[in-house]
CSV table of N, CA and C in Angstrom, one decimal:
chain,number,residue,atom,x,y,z
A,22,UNK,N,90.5,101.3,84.6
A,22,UNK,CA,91.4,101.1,85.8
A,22,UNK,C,92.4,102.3,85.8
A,23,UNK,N,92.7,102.6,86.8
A,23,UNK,CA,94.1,103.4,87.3
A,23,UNK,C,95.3,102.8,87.6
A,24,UNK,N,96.5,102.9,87.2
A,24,UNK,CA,97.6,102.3,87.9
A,24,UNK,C,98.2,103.4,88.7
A,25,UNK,N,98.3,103.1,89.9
A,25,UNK,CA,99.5,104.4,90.7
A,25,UNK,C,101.0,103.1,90.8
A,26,UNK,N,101.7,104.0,90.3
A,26,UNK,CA,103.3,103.2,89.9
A,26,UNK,C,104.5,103.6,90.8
A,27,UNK,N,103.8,105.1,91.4
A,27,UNK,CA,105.4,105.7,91.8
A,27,UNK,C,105.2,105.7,93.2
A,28,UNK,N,105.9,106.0,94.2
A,28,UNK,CA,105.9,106.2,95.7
A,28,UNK,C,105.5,107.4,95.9
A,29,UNK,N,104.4,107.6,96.5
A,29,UNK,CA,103.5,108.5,96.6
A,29,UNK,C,103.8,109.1,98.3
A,30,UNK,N,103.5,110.3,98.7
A,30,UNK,CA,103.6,110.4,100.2
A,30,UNK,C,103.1,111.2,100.7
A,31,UNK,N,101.8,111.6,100.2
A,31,UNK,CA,100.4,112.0,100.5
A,31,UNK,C,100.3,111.3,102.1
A,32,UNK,N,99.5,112.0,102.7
A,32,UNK,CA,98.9,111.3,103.8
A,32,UNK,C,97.2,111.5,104.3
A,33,UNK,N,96.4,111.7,103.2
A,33,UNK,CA,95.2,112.3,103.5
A,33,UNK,C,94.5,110.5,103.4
A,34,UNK,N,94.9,109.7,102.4
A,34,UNK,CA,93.9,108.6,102.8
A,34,UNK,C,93.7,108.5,101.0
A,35,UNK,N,93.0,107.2,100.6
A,35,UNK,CA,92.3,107.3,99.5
A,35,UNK,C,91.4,106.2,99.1
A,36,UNK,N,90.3,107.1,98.6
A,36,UNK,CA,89.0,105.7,98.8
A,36,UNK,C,88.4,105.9,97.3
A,37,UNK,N,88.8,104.0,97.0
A,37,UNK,CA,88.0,103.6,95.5
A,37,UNK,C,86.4,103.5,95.2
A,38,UNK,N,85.9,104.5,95.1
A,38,UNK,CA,84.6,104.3,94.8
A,38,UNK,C,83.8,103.7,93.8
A,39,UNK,N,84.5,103.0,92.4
A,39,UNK,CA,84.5,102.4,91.1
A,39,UNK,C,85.8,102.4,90.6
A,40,UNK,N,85.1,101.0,89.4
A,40,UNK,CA,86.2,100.7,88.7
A,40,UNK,C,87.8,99.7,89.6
A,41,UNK,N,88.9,99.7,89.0
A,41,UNK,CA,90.1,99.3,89.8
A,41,UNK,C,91.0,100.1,90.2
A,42,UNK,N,91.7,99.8,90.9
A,42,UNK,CA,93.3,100.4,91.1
A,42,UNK,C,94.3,99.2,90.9
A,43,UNK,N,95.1,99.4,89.7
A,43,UNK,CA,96.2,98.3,90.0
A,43,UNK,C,97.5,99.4,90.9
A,44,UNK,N,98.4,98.6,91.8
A,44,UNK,CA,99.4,98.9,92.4
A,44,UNK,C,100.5,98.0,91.5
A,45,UNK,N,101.6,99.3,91.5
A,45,UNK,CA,103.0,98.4,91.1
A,45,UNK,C,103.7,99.2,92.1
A,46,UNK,N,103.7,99.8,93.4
A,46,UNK,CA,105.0,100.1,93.9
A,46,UNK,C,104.1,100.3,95.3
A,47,UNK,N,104.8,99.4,96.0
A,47,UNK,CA,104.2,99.1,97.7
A,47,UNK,C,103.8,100.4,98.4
A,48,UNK,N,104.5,101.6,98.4
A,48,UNK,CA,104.5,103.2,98.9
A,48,UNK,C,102.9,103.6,97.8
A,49,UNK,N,102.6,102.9,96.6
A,49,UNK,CA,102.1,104.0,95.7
A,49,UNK,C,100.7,104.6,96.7
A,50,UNK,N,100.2,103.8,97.6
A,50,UNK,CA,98.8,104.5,98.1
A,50,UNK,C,99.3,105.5,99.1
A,51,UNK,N,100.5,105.8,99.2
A,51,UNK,CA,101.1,107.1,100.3
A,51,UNK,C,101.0,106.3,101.8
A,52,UNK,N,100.9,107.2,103.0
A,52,UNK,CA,100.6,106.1,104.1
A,52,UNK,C,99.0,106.4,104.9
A,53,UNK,N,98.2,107.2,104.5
A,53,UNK,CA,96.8,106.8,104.7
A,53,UNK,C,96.3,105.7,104.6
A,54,UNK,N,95.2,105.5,104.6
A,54,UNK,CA,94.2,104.8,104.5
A,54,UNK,C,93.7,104.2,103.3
A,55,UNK,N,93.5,103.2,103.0
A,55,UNK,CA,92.8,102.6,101.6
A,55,UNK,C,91.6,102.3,102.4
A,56,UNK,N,90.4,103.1,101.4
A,56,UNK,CA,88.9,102.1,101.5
A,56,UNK,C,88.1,101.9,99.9
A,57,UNK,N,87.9,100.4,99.9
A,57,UNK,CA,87.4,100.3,99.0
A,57,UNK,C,85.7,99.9,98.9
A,58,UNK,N,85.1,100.3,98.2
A,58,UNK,CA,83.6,100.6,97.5
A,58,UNK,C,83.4,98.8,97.6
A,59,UNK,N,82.2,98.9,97.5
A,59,UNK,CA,81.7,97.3,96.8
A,59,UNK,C,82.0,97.8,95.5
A,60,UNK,N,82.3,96.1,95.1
A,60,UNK,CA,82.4,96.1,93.2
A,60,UNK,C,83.7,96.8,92.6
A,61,UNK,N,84.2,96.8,93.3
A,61,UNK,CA,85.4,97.5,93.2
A,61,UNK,C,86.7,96.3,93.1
A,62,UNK,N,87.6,96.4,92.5
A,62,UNK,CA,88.6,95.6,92.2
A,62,UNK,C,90.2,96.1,93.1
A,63,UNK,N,91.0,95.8,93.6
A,63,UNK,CA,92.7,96.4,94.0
A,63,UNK,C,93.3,95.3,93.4
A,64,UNK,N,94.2,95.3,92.5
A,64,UNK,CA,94.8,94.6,92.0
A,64,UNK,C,96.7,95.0,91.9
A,65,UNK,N,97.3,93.5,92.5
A,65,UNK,CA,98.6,93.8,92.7
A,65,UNK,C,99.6,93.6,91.3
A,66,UNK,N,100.2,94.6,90.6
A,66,UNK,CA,100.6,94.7,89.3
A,66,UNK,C,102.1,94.2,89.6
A,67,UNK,N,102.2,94.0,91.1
A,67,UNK,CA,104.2,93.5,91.2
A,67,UNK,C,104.2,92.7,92.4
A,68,UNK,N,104.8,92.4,93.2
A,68,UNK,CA,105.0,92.2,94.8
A,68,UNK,C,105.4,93.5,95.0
A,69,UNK,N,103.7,93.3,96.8
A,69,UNK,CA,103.8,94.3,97.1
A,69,UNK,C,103.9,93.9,98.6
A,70,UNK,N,104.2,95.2,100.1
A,70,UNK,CA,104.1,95.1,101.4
A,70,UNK,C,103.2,96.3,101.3
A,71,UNK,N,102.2,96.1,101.8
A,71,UNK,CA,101.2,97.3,102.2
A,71,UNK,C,101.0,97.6,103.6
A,72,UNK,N,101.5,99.2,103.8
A,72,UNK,CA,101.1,99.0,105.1
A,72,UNK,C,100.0,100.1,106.0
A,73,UNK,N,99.4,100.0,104.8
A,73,UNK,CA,98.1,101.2,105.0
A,73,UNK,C,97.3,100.2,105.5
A,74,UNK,N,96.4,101.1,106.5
A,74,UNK,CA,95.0,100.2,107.3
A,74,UNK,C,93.9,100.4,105.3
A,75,UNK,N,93.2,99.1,105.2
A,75,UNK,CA,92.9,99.0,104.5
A,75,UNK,C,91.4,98.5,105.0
A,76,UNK,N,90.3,99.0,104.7
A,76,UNK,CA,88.9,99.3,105.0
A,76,UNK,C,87.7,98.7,103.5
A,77,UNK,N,87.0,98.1,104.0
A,77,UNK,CA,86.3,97.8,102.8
A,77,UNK,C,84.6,98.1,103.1
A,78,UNK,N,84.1,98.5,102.4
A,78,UNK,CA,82.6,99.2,102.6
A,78,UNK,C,81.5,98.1,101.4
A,79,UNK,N,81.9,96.5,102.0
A,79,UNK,CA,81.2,95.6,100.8
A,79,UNK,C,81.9,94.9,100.7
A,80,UNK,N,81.9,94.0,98.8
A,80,UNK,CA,82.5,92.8,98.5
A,80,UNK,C,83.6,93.7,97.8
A,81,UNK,N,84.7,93.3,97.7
A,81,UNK,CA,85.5,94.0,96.9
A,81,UNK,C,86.4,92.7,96.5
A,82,UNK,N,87.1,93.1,95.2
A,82,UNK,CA,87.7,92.1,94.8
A,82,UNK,C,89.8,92.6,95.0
A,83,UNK,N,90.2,91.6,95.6
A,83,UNK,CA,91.7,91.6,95.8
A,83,UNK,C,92.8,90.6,94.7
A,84,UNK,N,92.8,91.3,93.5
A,84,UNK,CA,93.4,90.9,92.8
A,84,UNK,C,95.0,90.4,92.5
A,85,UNK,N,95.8,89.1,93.3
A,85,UNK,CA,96.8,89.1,93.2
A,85,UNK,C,97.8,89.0,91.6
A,86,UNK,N,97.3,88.6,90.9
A,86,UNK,CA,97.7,88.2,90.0
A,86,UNK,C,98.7,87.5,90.0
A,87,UNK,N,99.2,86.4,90.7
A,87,UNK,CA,100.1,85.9,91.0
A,87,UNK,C,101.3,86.5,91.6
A,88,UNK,N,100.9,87.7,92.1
A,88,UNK,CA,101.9,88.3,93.1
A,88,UNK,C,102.0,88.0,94.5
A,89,UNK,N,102.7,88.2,95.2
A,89,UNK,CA,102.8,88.0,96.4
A,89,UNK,C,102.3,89.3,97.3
A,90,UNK,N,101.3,89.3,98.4
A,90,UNK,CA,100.9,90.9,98.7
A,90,UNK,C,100.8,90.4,100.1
């Protein structure tokens, strides 16, 4: 897995093709696009507000971990 932690501000987009992404900071996917792969995991490492258009290509799994997202 990857964790992105910090506030990011890319704008190109970014798509999980394997494996996870945990998020600990609501900014970390920049403000593009999230698409995630089948089989693929996003898991929330804090409370998060996301406000990227978020796209899924399959079953993907949304991991809260008892956060609030």
């Amino acid at each position: 897995s990857l964790t992105l932690g910090g506030a990011n501000t890319f704008t190109g987009g970014l798509t999980l093709d394997a494996g996870s992404l945990v998020l600990t900071n609501s900014a970390a996917l920049g403000t593009g696009g999230f698409t995630a792969a089948g089989g693929t995991s996003l898991v929330a490492g804090s409370n998060l507000t996301l406000g990227n258009d978020i796209a899924t290509l399959g079953v993907f799994t949304l991991d809260t971990a008892a956060n609030v997202v």
